[in-house]
Short mmCIF file of C-alpha atoms in Angstrom, two decimals:
data_model
loop_
_atom_site.label_atom_id
_atom_site.label_comp_id
_atom_site.label_asym_id
_atom_site.label_seq_id
_atom_site.Cartn_x
_atom_site.Cartn_y
_atom_site.Cartn_z
CA MET A 1 -0.15 0.26 -0.29
CA PRO A 2 1.18 3.54 -0.86
CA PRO A 3 2.55 5.75 2.16
CA LEU A 4 0.07 8.28 1.52
CA TRP A 5 -2.71 5.82 1.68
CA ASN A 6 -1.01 4.86 5.01
CA SER A 7 -1.27 8.07 6.24
CA VAL A 8 -4.91 8.62 5.29
CA LEU A 9 -5.85 5.34 7.32
CA SER A 10 -3.58 6.21 9.54
CA ALA A 11 -5.48 9.98 10.28
CA ILE A 12 -9.27 8.11 9.67
CA LEU A 13 -8.61 5.34 12.30
CA CYS A 14 -6.80 7.95 14.83
CA LEU A 15 -9.95 10.02 14.38
CA SER A 16 -12.47 7.28 14.44
CA PHE A 17 -10.86 5.21 17.34
CA PRO A 18 -8.85 8.19 19.60
CA TRP A 19 -7.77 5.61 22.07
CA LEU A 20 -5.23 4.55 18.95
CA ALA A 21 -3.69 8.06 18.94
CA LEU A 22 -3.09 7.50 22.89
CA ALA A 23 -1.52 4.14 22.34
CA GLN A 24 0.75 5.80 20.02
CA GLN A 25 2.50 8.22 22.09
CA CYS A 26 1.55 11.42 20.34
CA SER A 27 4.18 14.20 20.54
CA ASP A 28 2.23 17.37 22.60
CA SER A 29 0.91 19.43 20.09
CA CYS A 30 -0.52 16.20 17.72
CA ARG A 31 -4.39 15.03 18.47
CA ALA A 32 -3.74 12.09 16.17
CA CYS A 33 -0.39 10.47 14.94
CA GLY A 34 1.23 8.04 13.00
CA GLY A 35 4.28 7.42 15.45
CA PRO A 36 5.75 9.08 18.47
CA GLU A 37 7.90 11.97 16.65
CA ASN A 38 6.52 15.16 16.01
CA ASN A 39 6.89 14.67 11.96
CA THR A 40 3.98 11.63 12.25
CA CYS A 41 1.23 13.98 13.02
CA LEU A 42 -1.97 13.38 11.08
CA ALA A 43 -3.81 16.05 13.26
CA CYS A 44 -2.98 18.94 15.64
CA LYS A 45 -4.78 19.95 18.65
CA ASP A 46 -6.30 23.88 19.12
CA GLY A 47 -3.24 26.36 18.82
CA TRP A 48 -1.48 24.14 16.48
CA THR A 49 -1.70 24.11 12.26
CA LEU A 50 -1.02 20.75 10.37
CA HIS A 51 2.03 22.22 7.81
CA GLY A 52 3.18 18.11 6.47
CA HIS A 53 3.39 15.99 9.24
CA HIS A 54 4.15 18.41 11.02
CA CYS A 55 2.11 20.30 14.14
CA VAL A 56 3.16 24.29 14.02
CA ASP A 57 2.31 26.69 16.39
CA VAL A 58 -0.51 29.14 15.44
CA ASP A 59 0.34 32.54 16.26
CA GLU A 60 -2.87 33.89 17.53
CA CYS A 61 -1.29 37.60 18.14
CA ASP A 62 -0.26 37.89 14.52
CA SER A 63 -3.71 36.04 12.48
CA LYS A 64 -6.06 37.66 14.24
CA PRO A 65 -7.09 40.01 16.86
CA ALA A 66 -7.00 38.55 20.53
CA GLY A 67 -9.60 40.23 22.01
CA CYS A 68 -7.44 41.65 24.63
CA PRO A 69 -8.53 44.53 26.54
CA SER A 70 -7.49 48.01 25.71
CA ASP A 71 -4.45 48.07 28.75
CA THR A 72 -2.97 45.08 27.63
CA TYR A 73 -0.63 43.25 25.27
CA CYS A 74 -1.34 39.57 23.78
CA PHE A 75 1.89 37.59 24.06
CA ASN A 76 1.77 34.64 22.01
CA THR A 77 2.29 30.99 23.89
CA GLU A 78 2.86 27.69 22.57
CA GLY A 79 -0.76 26.48 21.64
CA SER A 80 -2.06 29.09 22.72
CA TYR A 81 -1.43 33.11 24.03
CA GLU A 82 -2.02 35.52 27.28
CA CYS A 83 -2.77 39.03 27.50
CA ARG A 84 -0.34 40.95 29.73
CA GLY A 85 -0.53 44.40 31.19
CA CYS A 86 1.61 47.05 29.81
CA ASP A 87 4.06 48.99 31.64
CA PRO A 88 2.63 51.71 34.23
CA ALA A 89 3.37 54.84 31.29
CA CYS A 90 1.17 53.47 28.95
CA ALA A 91 -2.99 53.58 28.69
CA ALA A 92 -1.82 51.20 25.49
CA CYS A 93 0.47 49.39 24.02
CA MET A 94 2.28 46.61 21.42
CA GLY A 95 4.07 45.02 23.84
CA SER A 96 5.80 45.46 26.43
CA GLY A 97 7.77 48.47 28.16
CA PRO A 98 7.71 52.03 27.73
CA ALA A 99 8.80 52.13 24.36
CA ARG A 100 5.78 49.67 22.90
CA CYS A 101 3.32 52.55 23.92
CA LYS A 102 0.30 53.46 21.80
CA LYS A 103 -0.57 56.68 24.32
CA CYS A 104 0.60 57.18 27.55
CA THR A 105 -1.54 57.48 30.74
CA SER A 106 -1.67 60.35 33.21
CA GLY A 107 1.81 61.45 34.50
CA TYR A 108 3.63 60.95 31.35
CA GLY A 109 4.46 62.29 27.79
CA MET A 110 5.69 61.37 24.36
CA THR A 111 9.43 61.90 24.22
CA GLY A 112 10.51 60.28 21.31
CA ALA A 113 8.57 56.71 20.85
CA LYS A 114 8.62 56.63 24.62
CA CYS A 115 6.68 57.35 27.16
CA VAL A 116 8.57 59.16 30.23
CA ASP A 117 7.56 60.53 33.20
CA ILE A 118 6.26 64.69 33.45
CA ASP A 119 8.04 66.85 36.43
CA GLU A 120 5.01 68.91 37.58
CA CYS A 121 7.21 70.30 40.03
CA GLY A 122 9.85 71.77 37.52
CA GLU A 123 6.74 72.71 35.66
CA ASN A 124 5.90 76.79 35.36
CA GLU A 125 2.90 77.09 37.06
CA LEU A 126 2.42 76.99 40.89
CA VAL A 127 1.27 73.35 41.08
CA CYS A 128 1.53 73.80 45.23
CA PRO A 129 -0.63 77.27 45.97
CA GLY A 130 0.03 77.34 49.97
CA LEU A 131 2.72 79.47 50.90
CA ASP A 132 3.69 76.53 53.30
CA GLU A 133 4.35 73.85 51.51
CA PHE A 134 6.00 72.63 48.39
CA CYS A 135 6.08 70.04 45.63
CA VAL A 136 7.44 66.75 45.74
CA ASN A 137 7.69 64.59 42.22
CA MET A 138 6.81 61.00 41.66
CA GLU A 139 6.90 58.30 39.05
CA GLY A 140 4.06 59.67 37.14
CA SER A 141 2.46 61.89 39.76
CA PHE A 142 3.71 64.25 42.39
CA TYR A 143 2.32 65.75 45.85
CA CYS A 144 1.97 68.59 47.38
CA GLN A 145 4.16 68.67 51.34
CA CYS A 146 3.78 71.18 54.38
CA ALA A 147 7.05 72.72 55.31
CA LYS A 148 8.57 71.79 58.33
CA GLY A 149 7.01 73.30 61.24
CA PHE A 150 3.19 72.91 60.11
CA HIS A 151 1.06 70.36 59.39
CA ARG A 152 -1.94 69.87 56.88
CA GLU A 153 -5.22 70.29 58.25
CA ASP A 154 -8.23 70.32 56.09
CA GLY A 155 -6.89 70.64 53.23
CA VAL A 156 -4.41 73.33 54.46
CA CYS A 157 -0.93 73.72 56.05
CA LYS A 158 -1.06 75.06 59.37
CA ALA A 159 1.48 76.23 62.04
CA ILE A 160 1.85 73.35 63.96
CA GLN A 161 0.57 74.53 67.61
CA THR A 162 3.37 73.68 71.03
CA SER A 163 1.75 73.24 74.64
CA ALA A 164 2.09 76.28 77.25
CA ALA A 165 5.08 74.09 79.39
CA HIS A 166 6.99 74.02 76.36
CA ASP A 167 6.61 77.52 75.99
CA LYS A 168 7.48 78.73 79.61
CA GLY A 169 10.95 80.18 80.61
CA LEU A 170 12.66 78.69 83.39
CA PHE A 171 11.18 81.02 85.89
CA ASP A 172 8.14 81.71 84.84
CA ASP A 173 6.52 79.80 87.31
CA ILE A 174 8.11 82.12 90.37
CA GLN A 175 6.01 83.85 92.27
CA GLU A 176 6.38 87.50 93.47
CA GLU A 177 7.32 86.54 97.03
CA GLU A 178 9.32 84.04 95.57
CA VAL A 179 11.37 86.58 94.09
CA GLU A 180 11.89 88.73 96.93
CA VAL A 181 13.00 85.83 98.80
CA LEU A 182 15.60 85.22 95.87
CA GLN A 183 16.35 89.63 95.87
CA GLN A 184 16.83 89.02 99.73
CA MET A 185 19.07 86.23 99.82
CA PHE A 186 21.56 87.32 97.14
CA PHE A 187 22.07 90.58 98.72
CA GLY A 188 22.08 88.92 102.24
CA VAL A 189 25.20 86.95 99.85
CA ILE A 190 26.76 90.40 99.22
CA LEU A 191 27.11 91.86 102.66
CA CYS A 192 28.23 88.80 104.47
CA ALA A 193 30.98 89.11 101.71
CA LEU A 194 31.74 92.46 101.94
CA ALA A 195 30.81 92.35 105.76
CA THR A 196 34.06 89.86 105.75
CA LEU A 197 36.00 91.88 103.41
CA ALA A 198 35.75 94.75 106.22
CA ALA A 199 36.65 93.00 109.25
CA LYS A 200 39.88 93.08 107.63
CA GLY A 201 40.09 96.71 107.42
CA ASP A 202 39.60 97.89 104.23
CA MET A 203 38.29 101.23 104.28
CA VAL A 204 36.99 100.94 100.88
CA PHE A 205 35.30 97.78 101.25
CA THR A 206 33.76 98.74 105.26
CA SER A 207 32.47 101.92 103.45
CA ILE A 208 30.63 99.68 100.28
CA PHE A 209 29.64 97.64 103.63
CA MET A 210 28.22 100.49 105.47
CA GLY A 211 26.57 101.98 101.87
CA ALA A 212 25.02 98.49 101.37
CA VAL A 213 23.51 98.36 104.58
CA ALA A 214 21.89 101.57 104.72
CA ALA A 215 20.81 100.65 100.97
CA MET A 216 19.20 98.05 102.11
CA ALA A 217 17.20 99.32 105.19
CA GLY A 218 16.28 102.25 103.25
CA TYR A 219 14.65 99.83 100.43
CA TRP A 220 13.35 97.69 103.21
CA PHE A 221 11.66 100.70 105.39
CA SER A 222 10.29 102.36 102.10
CA ASP A 223 9.03 99.13 100.75
CA ARG A 224 6.91 98.68 104.35
CA GLY A 225 6.14 102.13 104.39
CA ASP A 226 4.44 101.63 101.33
CA ARG A 227 2.47 98.39 102.02
CA LEU A 228 1.87 99.77 105.98
CA LEU A 229 0.48 103.52 103.80
CA GLU A 230 -1.60 101.13 101.18
CA SER A 231 -3.31 98.63 103.64
CA MET A 232 -4.55 101.93 105.35
CA LEU A 233 -5.79 103.51 102.08
CA ARG A 234 -7.97 100.36 101.86
CA GLY A 235 -9.14 100.36 105.18
CA ARG A 236 -7.21 97.22 106.38
#
């Protein structure tokens, strides 16, 4: 029997009795075959086409529209195809990478044949209108950040308010009576030092000591007198 008739008979038998094809252990691309070799295929599986006795992969991405979404592209595989996502810079694409974009997504612009990031912070227009904020560029976008010492509240950068406890000075909590005691202690130390020097017989320090004592006495009596007069006027 001629070889052609052998092939036709084998194909009819394999299509009529699929278990014969399984028994032959066909190659992965063959639905029916005359032997285990890849050049003995009689019928091909889906996604393959018969050329001679070889099953050749069908490029679905080239032969017909694959029906992939606009933000994806068709990628051919053995016996089938995949829809793979475009680069983040692309709104539509023909393949992987920013150089295969059909059009750019928001935040990107076409430079030559490639979609590249737009530096919104470098544009002439003021993208962050607040006086206390500045622009920070990101890949495909940007954001406005408040300056140091400010925080965002209701969409506006406002100064961070520190607590009153942190704003007080060292002597802010000292009462008037405590200040008076500190003054008396200070002058007492000065008088003791002058008294020590005066005891050594130094006339200069003796004069200073006597003057300081007189000044302290005058201040004390004057202060007490003012308080006594103020009390009398108030009827106390």
